[in-house]
CSV table of C-alpha atoms in Angstrom, one decimal:
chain,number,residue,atom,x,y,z
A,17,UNK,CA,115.3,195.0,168.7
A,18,UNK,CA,114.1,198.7,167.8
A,19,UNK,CA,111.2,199.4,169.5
A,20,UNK,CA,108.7,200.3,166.4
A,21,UNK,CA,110.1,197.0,164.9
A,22,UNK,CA,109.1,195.0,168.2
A,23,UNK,CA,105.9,196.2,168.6
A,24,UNK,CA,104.9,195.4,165.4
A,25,UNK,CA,105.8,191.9,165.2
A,26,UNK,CA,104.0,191.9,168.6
A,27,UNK,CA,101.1,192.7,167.3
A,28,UNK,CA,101.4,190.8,164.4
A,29,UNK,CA,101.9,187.6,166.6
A,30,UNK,CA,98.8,188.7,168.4
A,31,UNK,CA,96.6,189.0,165.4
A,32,UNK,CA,97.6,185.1,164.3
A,33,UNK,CA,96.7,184.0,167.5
A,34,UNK,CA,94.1,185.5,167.8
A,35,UNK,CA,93.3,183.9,164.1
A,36,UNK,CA,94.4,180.9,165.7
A,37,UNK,CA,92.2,180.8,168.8
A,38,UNK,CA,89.1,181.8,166.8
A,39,UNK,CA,86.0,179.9,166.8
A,40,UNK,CA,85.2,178.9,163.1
A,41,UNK,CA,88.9,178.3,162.7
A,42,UNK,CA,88.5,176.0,165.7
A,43,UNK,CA,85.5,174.2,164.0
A,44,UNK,CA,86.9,174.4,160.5
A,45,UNK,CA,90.2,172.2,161.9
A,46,UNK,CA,88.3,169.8,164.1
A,47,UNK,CA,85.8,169.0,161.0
A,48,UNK,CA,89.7,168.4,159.1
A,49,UNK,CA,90.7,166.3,161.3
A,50,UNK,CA,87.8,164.4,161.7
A,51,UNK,CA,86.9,163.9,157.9
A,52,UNK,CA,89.7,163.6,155.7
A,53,UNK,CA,87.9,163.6,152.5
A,54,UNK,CA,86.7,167.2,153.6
A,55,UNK,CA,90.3,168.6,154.8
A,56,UNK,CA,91.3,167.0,151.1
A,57,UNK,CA,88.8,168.7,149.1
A,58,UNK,CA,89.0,172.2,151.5
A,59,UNK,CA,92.9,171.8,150.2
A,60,UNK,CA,91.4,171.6,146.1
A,61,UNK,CA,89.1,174.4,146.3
A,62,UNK,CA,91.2,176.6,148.1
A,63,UNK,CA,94.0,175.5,145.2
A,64,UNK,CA,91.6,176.2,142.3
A,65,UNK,CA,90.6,179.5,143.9
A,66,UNK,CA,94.3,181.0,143.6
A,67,UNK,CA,95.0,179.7,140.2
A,68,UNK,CA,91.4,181.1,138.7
A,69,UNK,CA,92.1,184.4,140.5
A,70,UNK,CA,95.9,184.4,139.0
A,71,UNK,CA,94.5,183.2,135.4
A,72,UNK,CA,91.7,186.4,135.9
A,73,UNK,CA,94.4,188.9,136.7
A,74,UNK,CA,96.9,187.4,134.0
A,75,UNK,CA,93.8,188.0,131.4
A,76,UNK,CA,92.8,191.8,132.6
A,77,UNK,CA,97.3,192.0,132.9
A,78,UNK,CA,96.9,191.1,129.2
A,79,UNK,CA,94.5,193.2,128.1
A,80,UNK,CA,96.3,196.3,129.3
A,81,UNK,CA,99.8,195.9,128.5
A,82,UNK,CA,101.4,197.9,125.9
A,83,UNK,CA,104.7,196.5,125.0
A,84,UNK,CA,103.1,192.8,123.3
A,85,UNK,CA,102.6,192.6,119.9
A,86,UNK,CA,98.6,193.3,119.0
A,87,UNK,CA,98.4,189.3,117.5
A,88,UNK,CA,100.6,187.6,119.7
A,89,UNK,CA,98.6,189.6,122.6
A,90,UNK,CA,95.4,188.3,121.5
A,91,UNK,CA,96.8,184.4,121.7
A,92,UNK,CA,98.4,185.0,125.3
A,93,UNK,CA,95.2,186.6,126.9
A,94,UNK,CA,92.8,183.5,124.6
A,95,UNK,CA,95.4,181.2,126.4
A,96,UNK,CA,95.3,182.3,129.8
A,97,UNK,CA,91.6,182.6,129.6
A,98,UNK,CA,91.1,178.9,128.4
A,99,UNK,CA,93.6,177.8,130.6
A,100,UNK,CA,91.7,179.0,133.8
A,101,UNK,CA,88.5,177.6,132.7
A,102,UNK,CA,90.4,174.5,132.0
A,103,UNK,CA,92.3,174.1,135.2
A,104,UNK,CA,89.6,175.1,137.1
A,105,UNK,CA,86.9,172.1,136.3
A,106,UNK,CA,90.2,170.1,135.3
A,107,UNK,CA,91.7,170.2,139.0
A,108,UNK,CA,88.1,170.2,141.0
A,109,UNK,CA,87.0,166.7,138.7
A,110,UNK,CA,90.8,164.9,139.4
A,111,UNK,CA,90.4,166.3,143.3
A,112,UNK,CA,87.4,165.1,143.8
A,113,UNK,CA,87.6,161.4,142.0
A,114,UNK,CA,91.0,160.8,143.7
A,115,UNK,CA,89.7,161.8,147.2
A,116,UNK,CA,86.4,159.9,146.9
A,117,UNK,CA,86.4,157.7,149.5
A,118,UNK,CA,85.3,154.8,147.5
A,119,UNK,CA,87.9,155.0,145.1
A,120,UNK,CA,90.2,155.5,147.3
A,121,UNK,CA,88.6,152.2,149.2
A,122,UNK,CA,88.5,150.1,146.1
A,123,UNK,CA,92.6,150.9,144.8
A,124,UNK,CA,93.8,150.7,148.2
A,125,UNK,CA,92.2,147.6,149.0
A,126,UNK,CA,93.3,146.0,145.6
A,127,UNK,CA,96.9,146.9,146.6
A,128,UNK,CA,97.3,147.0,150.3
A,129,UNK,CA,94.8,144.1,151.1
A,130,UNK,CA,97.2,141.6,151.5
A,131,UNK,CA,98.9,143.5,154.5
A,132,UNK,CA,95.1,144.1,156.7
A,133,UNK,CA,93.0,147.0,156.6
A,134,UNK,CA,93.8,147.8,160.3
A,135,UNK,CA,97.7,147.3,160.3
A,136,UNK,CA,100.0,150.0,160.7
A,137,UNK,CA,101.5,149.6,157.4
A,138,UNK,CA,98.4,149.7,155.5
A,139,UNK,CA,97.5,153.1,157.1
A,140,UNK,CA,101.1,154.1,156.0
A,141,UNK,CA,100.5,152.4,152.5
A,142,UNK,CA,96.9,154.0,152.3
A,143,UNK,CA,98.7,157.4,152.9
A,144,UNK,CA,101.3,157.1,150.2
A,145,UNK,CA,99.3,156.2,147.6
A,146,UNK,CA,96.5,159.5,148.6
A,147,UNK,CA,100.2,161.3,148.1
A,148,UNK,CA,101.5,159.8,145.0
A,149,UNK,CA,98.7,159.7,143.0
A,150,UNK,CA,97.3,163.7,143.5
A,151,UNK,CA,101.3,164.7,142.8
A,152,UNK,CA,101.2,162.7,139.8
A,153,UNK,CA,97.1,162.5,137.7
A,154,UNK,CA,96.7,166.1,139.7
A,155,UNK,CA,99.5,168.0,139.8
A,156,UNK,CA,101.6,166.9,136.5
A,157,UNK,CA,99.0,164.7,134.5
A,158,UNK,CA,96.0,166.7,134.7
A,159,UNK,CA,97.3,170.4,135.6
A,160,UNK,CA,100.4,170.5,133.5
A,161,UNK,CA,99.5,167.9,130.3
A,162,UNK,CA,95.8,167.5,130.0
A,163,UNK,CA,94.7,171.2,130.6
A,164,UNK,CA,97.5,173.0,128.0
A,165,UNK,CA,96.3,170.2,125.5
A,166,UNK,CA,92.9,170.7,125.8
A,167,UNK,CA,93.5,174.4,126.3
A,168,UNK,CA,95.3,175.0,123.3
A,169,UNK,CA,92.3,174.4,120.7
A,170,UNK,CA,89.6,176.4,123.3
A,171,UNK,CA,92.3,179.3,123.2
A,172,UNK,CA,92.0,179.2,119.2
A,173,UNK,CA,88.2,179.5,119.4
A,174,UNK,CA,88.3,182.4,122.0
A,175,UNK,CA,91.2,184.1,119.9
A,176,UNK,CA,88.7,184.0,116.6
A,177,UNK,CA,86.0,185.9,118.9
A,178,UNK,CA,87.8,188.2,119.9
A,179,UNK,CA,89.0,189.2,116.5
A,180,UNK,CA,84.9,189.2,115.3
A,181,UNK,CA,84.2,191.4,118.6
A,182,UNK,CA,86.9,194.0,117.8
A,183,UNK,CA,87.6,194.5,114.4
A,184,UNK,CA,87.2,197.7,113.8
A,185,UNK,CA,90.8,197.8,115.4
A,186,UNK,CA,92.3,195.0,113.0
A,187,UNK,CA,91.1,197.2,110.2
A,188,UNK,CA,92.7,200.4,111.4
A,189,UNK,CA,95.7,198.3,111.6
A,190,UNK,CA,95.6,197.2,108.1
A,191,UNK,CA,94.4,200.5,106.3
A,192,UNK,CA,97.2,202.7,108.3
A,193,UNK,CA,99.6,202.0,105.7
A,194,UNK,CA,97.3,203.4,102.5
A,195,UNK,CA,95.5,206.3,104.3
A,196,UNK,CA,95.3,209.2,102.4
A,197,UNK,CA,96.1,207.0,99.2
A,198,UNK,CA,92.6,205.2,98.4
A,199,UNK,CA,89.8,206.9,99.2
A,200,UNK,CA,87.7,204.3,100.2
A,201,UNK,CA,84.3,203.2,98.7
A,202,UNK,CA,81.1,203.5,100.8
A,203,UNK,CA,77.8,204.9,99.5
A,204,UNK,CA,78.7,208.0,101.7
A,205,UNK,CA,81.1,209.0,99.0
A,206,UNK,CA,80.0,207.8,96.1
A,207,UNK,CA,79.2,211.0,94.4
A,208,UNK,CA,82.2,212.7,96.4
A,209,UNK,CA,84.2,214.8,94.0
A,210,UNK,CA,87.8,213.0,95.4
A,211,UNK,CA,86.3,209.1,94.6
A,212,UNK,CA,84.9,211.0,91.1
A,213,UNK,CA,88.3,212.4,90.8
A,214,UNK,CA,89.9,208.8,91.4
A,215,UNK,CA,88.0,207.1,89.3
A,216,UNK,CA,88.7,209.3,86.3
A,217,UNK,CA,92.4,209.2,87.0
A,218,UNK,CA,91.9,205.1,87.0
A,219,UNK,CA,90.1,204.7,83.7
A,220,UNK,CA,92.0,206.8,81.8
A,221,UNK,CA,95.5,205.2,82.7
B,11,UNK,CA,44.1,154.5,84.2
B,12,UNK,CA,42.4,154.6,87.7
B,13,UNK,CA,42.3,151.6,88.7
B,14,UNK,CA,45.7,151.0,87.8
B,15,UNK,CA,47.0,154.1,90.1
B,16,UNK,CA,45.2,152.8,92.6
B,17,UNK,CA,46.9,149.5,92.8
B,18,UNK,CA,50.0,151.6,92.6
B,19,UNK,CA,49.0,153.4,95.2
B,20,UNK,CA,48.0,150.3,97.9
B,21,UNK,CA,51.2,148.8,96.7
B,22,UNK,CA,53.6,151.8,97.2
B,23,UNK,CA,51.0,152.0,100.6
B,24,UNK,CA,52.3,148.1,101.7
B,25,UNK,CA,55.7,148.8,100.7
B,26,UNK,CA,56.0,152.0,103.2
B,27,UNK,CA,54.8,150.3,106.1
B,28,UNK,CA,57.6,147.5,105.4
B,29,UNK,CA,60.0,149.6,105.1
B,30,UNK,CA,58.9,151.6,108.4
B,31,UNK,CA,58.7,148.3,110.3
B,32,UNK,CA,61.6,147.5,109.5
B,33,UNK,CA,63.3,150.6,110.5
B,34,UNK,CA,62.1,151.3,113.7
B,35,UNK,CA,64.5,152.6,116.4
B,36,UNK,CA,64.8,150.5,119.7
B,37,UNK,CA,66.6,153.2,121.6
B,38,UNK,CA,70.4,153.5,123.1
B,39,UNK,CA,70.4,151.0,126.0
B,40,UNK,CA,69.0,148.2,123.6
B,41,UNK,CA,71.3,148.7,121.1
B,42,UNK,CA,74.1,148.5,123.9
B,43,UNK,CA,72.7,145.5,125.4
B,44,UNK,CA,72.4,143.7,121.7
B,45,UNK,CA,76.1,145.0,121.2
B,46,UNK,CA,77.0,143.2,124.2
B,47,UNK,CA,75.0,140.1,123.5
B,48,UNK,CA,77.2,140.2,120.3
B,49,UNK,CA,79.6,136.8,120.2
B,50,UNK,CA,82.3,139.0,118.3
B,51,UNK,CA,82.2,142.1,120.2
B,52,UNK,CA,82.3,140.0,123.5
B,53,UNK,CA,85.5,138.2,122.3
B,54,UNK,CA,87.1,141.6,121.8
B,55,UNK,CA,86.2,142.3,125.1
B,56,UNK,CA,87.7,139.3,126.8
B,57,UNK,CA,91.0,139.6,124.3
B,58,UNK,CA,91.4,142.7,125.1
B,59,UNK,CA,91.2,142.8,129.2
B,60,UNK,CA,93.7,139.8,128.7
B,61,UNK,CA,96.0,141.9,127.1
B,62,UNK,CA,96.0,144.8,129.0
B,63,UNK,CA,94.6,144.7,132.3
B,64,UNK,CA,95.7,141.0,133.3
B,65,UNK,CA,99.2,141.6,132.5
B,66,UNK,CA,99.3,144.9,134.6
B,67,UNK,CA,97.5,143.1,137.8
B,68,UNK,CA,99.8,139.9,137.4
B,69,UNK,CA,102.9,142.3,137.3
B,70,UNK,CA,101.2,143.9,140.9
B,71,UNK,CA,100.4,140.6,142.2
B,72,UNK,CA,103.8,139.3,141.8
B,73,UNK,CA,105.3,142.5,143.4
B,74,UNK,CA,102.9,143.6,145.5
B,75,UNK,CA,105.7,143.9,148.7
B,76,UNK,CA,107.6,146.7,146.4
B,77,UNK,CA,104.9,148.4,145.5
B,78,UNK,CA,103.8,148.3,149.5
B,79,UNK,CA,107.1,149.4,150.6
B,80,UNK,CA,107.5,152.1,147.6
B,81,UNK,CA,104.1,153.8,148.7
B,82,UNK,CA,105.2,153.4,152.5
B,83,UNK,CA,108.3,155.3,151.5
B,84,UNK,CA,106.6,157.8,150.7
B,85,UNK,CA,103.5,158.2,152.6
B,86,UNK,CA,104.6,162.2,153.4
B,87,UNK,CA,105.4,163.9,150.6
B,88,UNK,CA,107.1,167.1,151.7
B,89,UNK,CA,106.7,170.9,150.6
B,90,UNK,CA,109.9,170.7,148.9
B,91,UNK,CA,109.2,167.9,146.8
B,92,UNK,CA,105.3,169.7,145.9
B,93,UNK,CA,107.2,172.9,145.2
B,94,UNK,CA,110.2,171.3,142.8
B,95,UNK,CA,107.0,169.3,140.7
B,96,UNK,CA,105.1,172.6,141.1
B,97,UNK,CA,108.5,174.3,139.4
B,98,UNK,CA,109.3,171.6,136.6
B,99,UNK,CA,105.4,171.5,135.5
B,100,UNK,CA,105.3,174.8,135.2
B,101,UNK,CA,108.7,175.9,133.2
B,102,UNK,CA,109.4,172.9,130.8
B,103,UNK,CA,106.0,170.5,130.7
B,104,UNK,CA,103.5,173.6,130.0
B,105,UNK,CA,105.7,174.9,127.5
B,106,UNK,CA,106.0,171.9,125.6
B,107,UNK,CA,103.3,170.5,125.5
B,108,UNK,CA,101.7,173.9,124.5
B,109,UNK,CA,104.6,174.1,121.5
B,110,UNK,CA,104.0,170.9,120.1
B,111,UNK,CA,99.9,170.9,120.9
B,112,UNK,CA,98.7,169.2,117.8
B,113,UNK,CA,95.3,170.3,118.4
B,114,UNK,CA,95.7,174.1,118.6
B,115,UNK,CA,95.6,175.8,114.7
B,116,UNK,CA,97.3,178.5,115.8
B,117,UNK,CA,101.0,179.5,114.0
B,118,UNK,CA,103.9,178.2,116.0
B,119,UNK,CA,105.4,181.9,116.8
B,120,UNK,CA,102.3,182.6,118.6
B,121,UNK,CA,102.3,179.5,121.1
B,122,UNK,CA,106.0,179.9,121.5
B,123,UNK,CA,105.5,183.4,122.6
B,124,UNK,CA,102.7,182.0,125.0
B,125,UNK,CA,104.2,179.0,126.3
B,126,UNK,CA,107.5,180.7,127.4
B,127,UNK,CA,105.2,183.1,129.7
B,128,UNK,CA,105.0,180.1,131.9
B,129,UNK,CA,108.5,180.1,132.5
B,130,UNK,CA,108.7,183.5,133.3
B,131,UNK,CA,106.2,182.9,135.8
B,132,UNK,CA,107.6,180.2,137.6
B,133,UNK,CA,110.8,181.9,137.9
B,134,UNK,CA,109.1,184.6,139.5
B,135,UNK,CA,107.3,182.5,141.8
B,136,UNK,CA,110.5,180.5,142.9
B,137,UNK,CA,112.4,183.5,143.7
B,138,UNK,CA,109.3,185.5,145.6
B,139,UNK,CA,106.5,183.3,146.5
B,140,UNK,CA,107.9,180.2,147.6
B,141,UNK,CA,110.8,181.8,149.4
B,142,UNK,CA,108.0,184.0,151.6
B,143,UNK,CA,105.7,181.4,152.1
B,144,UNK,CA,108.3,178.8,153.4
B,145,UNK,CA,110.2,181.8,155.7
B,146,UNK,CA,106.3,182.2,156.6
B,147,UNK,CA,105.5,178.3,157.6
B,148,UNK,CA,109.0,178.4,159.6
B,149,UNK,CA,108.0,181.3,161.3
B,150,UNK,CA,104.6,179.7,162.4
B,151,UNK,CA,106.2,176.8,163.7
B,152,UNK,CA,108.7,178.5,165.5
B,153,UNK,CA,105.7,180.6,167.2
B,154,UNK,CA,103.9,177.4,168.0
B,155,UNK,CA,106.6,175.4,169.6
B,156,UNK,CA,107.2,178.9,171.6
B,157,UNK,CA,103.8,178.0,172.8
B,158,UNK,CA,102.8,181.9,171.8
B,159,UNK,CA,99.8,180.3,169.4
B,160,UNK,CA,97.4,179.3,172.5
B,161,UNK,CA,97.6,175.6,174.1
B,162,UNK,CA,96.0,173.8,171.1
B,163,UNK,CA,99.0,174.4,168.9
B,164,UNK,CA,102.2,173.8,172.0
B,165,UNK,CA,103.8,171.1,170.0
B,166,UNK,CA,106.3,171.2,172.4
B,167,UNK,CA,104.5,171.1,175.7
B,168,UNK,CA,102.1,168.1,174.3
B,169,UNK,CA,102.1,163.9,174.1
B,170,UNK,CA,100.0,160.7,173.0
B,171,UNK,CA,96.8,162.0,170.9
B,172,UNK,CA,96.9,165.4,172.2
B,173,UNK,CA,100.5,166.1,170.0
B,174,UNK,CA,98.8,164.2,167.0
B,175,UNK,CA,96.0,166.6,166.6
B,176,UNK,CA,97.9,169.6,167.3
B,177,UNK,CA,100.2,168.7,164.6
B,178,UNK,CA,97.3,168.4,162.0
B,179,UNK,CA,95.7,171.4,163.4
B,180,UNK,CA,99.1,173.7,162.8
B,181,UNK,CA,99.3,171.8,159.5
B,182,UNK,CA,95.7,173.1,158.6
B,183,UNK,CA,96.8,176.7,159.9
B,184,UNK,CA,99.7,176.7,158.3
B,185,UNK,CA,98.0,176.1,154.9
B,186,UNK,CA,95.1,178.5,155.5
B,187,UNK,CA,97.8,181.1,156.5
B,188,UNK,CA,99.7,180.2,152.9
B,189,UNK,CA,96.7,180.4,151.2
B,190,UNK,CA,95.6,184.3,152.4
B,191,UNK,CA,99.1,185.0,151.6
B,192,UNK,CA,99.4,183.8,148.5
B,193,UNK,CA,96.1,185.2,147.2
B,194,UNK,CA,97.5,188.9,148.4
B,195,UNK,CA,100.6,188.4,146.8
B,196,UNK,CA,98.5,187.1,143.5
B,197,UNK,CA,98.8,190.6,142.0
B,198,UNK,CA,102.3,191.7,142.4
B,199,UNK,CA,103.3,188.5,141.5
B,200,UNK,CA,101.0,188.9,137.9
B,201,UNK,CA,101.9,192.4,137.3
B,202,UNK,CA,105.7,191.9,137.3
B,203,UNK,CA,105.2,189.1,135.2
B,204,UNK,CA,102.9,191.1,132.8
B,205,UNK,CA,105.3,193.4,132.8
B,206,UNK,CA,108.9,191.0,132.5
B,207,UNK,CA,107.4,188.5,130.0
B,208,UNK,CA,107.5,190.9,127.0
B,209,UNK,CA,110.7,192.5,127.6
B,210,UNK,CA,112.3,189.2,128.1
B,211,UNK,CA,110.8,187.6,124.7
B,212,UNK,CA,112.6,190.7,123.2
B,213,UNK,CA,116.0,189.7,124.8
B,214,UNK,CA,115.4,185.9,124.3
B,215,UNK,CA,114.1,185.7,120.4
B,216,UNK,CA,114.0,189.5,119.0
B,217,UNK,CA,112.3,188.1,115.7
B,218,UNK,CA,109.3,186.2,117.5
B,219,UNK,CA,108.6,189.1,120.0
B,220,UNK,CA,108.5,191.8,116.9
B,221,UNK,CA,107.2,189.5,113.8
B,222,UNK,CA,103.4,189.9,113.3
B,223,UNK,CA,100.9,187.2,111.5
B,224,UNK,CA,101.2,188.3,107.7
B,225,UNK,CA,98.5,185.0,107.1
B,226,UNK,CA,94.9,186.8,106.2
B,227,UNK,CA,92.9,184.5,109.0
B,228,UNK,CA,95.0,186.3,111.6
B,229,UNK,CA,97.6,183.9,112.3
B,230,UNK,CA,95.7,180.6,111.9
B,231,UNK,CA,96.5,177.8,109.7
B,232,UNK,CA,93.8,177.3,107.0
């Protein structure tokens, strides 16, 4: 290997060991082990934190970018904002119900009991079912089905505010077209000599 | 005349305080407890957990060995599988579902041009994220078995108990690494999207990408 090359993936194996060996990683991991519940719900909150932080950046992405169309850019960044506030409580309330410990006692027992809470195969039962059911209410019920549905109607809502918060803009948009056509009518101008002029020129056609 | 208002009076009098005793409000719970003392509402009840929920716990009961051995089967789900369900959710269910939402108002050019930035994304993520992270998670396992992560992590070199929780523990590293990666790669991944998104709705439907809301309540349905 080239010797700049080596002795940067030296170092870089260094610094995950070092990452490795540390202390509060060494506490964090044995408290995983120990308590499943908490390694489970460590796993959702570091989840949720990605998506928010993706859904934040998407939004300010949004905001910025000149090449979508003014109305359909208003529905995309409305939609990415209701869809991080909807996958965030969304994926933290499915997380935490399927990983309670007593829900997970009371389905488990229901379906495995037959086989002995202490057997081998229960465990291995107990284990597929944690599996199954967070792929399939968490990852595709809840996160793909439930939070675009409910998503949808929110991103309406936050579309219509931003419209009220920024009109001025829509406006602009609307009155390019005619500018220097129609003077337009404010008290301001009422006794200017072009709106006199305007007038005139309207009544007598 | 006065003493005939006055009866009217001590009659309209008796005929509010009737009307207020009859009308007086026993609070939420009570109401729910009379609703449940109710003979009708009870045999609803009982009809309908006969219909629904017996027939689902008969058809467990009867098959409970299948449904054992189906949730053995699959007691480890592996990154591959997450990723693919990961994928699929993300390029076809979002969009759907976000297309044929019936409780957004908003016009269907609008969501269309919405729901197929989810798409995009996953593509993106496929081809970049998943494809570092997993080269990542190899990479850290090859390091461990080398024994170069410290004794707590030599898969390799350990047995019995010991080799369980080392296996966890790299499991737990392994995700925490992911994680700190995939939150630094978080805005590359959203700016080339940001910036790919529009200029493939142009290639992939011209006439959604360029049409704007001509409706006066800015693209909603009245």
């Amino acid at each position: 290997m080239i010797k700049p090359v080596s002795s940067i993936s030296n170092n870089f194996v260094k610094l995950i060991k070092k990452a490795a060996e540390s202390k509060t990683f060494e506490k964090h991991f044995n408290k995983c082990i120990d308590n499943p519940t908490y390694a489970t719900r460590v796993l959702i909150l570091t989840n949720v934190s990605k998506d928010t932080f993706a859904y934040a950046l998407r939004v300010k992405n949004g905001l910025t970018n000149k090449e979508m169309p003014e109305e359909k850019k208003k529905y995309v960044v409305a939609m990415d904002a209701a869809m991080g506030g909807v996958t965030t409580v969304a994926q933290i309330a499915t997380g935490w119900v399927l990983s309670s410990p007593k829900v997970l006692e009371k389905a488990t027992k229901k379906l495995f009991g037959h086989l002995g809470e202490n057997s081998k195969r229960f465990k291995q039962a107990r284990a597929g079912f944690v599996a199954v059911s967070t792929l399939v209410f968490s990852m595709l019920l809840a996160k793909r089905v439930v939070v675009p549905l409910l998503a949808g109607p929110m991103a309406d809502k936050i579309k219509i505010s931003i419209d009220k918060s920024n009109p001025t803009k829509l406006k602009n948009n609307s009155t390019e077209k005619y500018s220097g056509m129609i003077p337009t009518f404010s008290h301001a101008n009422y006794n200017n000599d072009l709106f006199k002029a305007f007038v005139n020129n309207k009544s007598k056609n | 005349m006065i003493e005939i208002r006055s009866t009217y009076n001590k009659s309209y009098a008796n005929q509010n305080i009737k009307r207020q005793q009859n009308v007086t409000f026993q609070g939420g719970l009570s109401v729910v407890k009379s609703l449940e003392k109710n003979e009708i509402i009870q045999e609803a009840v009982a009809n309908c957990a006969e219909k629904t929920v017996k027939p689902v716990k008969n058809l467990i009961n009867k098959n409970k060995e299948a449904v054992t051995a189906f949730f053995s089967k699959h007691s480890e789900i592996g990154e591959g599988a997450g990723i693919f369900f990961d994928f699929i959710g993300k390029a076809a269910i979002i969009p759907i579902v976000m297309i044929f939402n019936p409780f957004s108002k908003e016009d269907k050019d609008s969501k269309t041009y919405s729901a197929l930035k989810h798409p995009v994304g996953a593509s993106i993520q496929a081809v970049m994220e998943v494809s570092i992270l997993m080269q990542g998670t190899r990479y850290i396992d090859k390091l461990a078995k080398q024994g170069k992560l410290g004794a707590k992590y030599a898969v390799s070199k350990l047995t019995g108990e010991n080799l369980e929780k080392a296996t966890s523990r790299l499991n737990f590293f392994k995700n925490r690494a992911c994680w700190v990666a995939a939150i630094s790669m978080t805005p590359a991944l959203c700016a080339i999207e940001n910036w790919a998104h529009p200029k493939l709705m142009k290639i992939i439907s011209p006439k959604t990408a360029e049409r704007k809301n001509t409706s006066k309540n800015g693209g909603h349905k009245a």
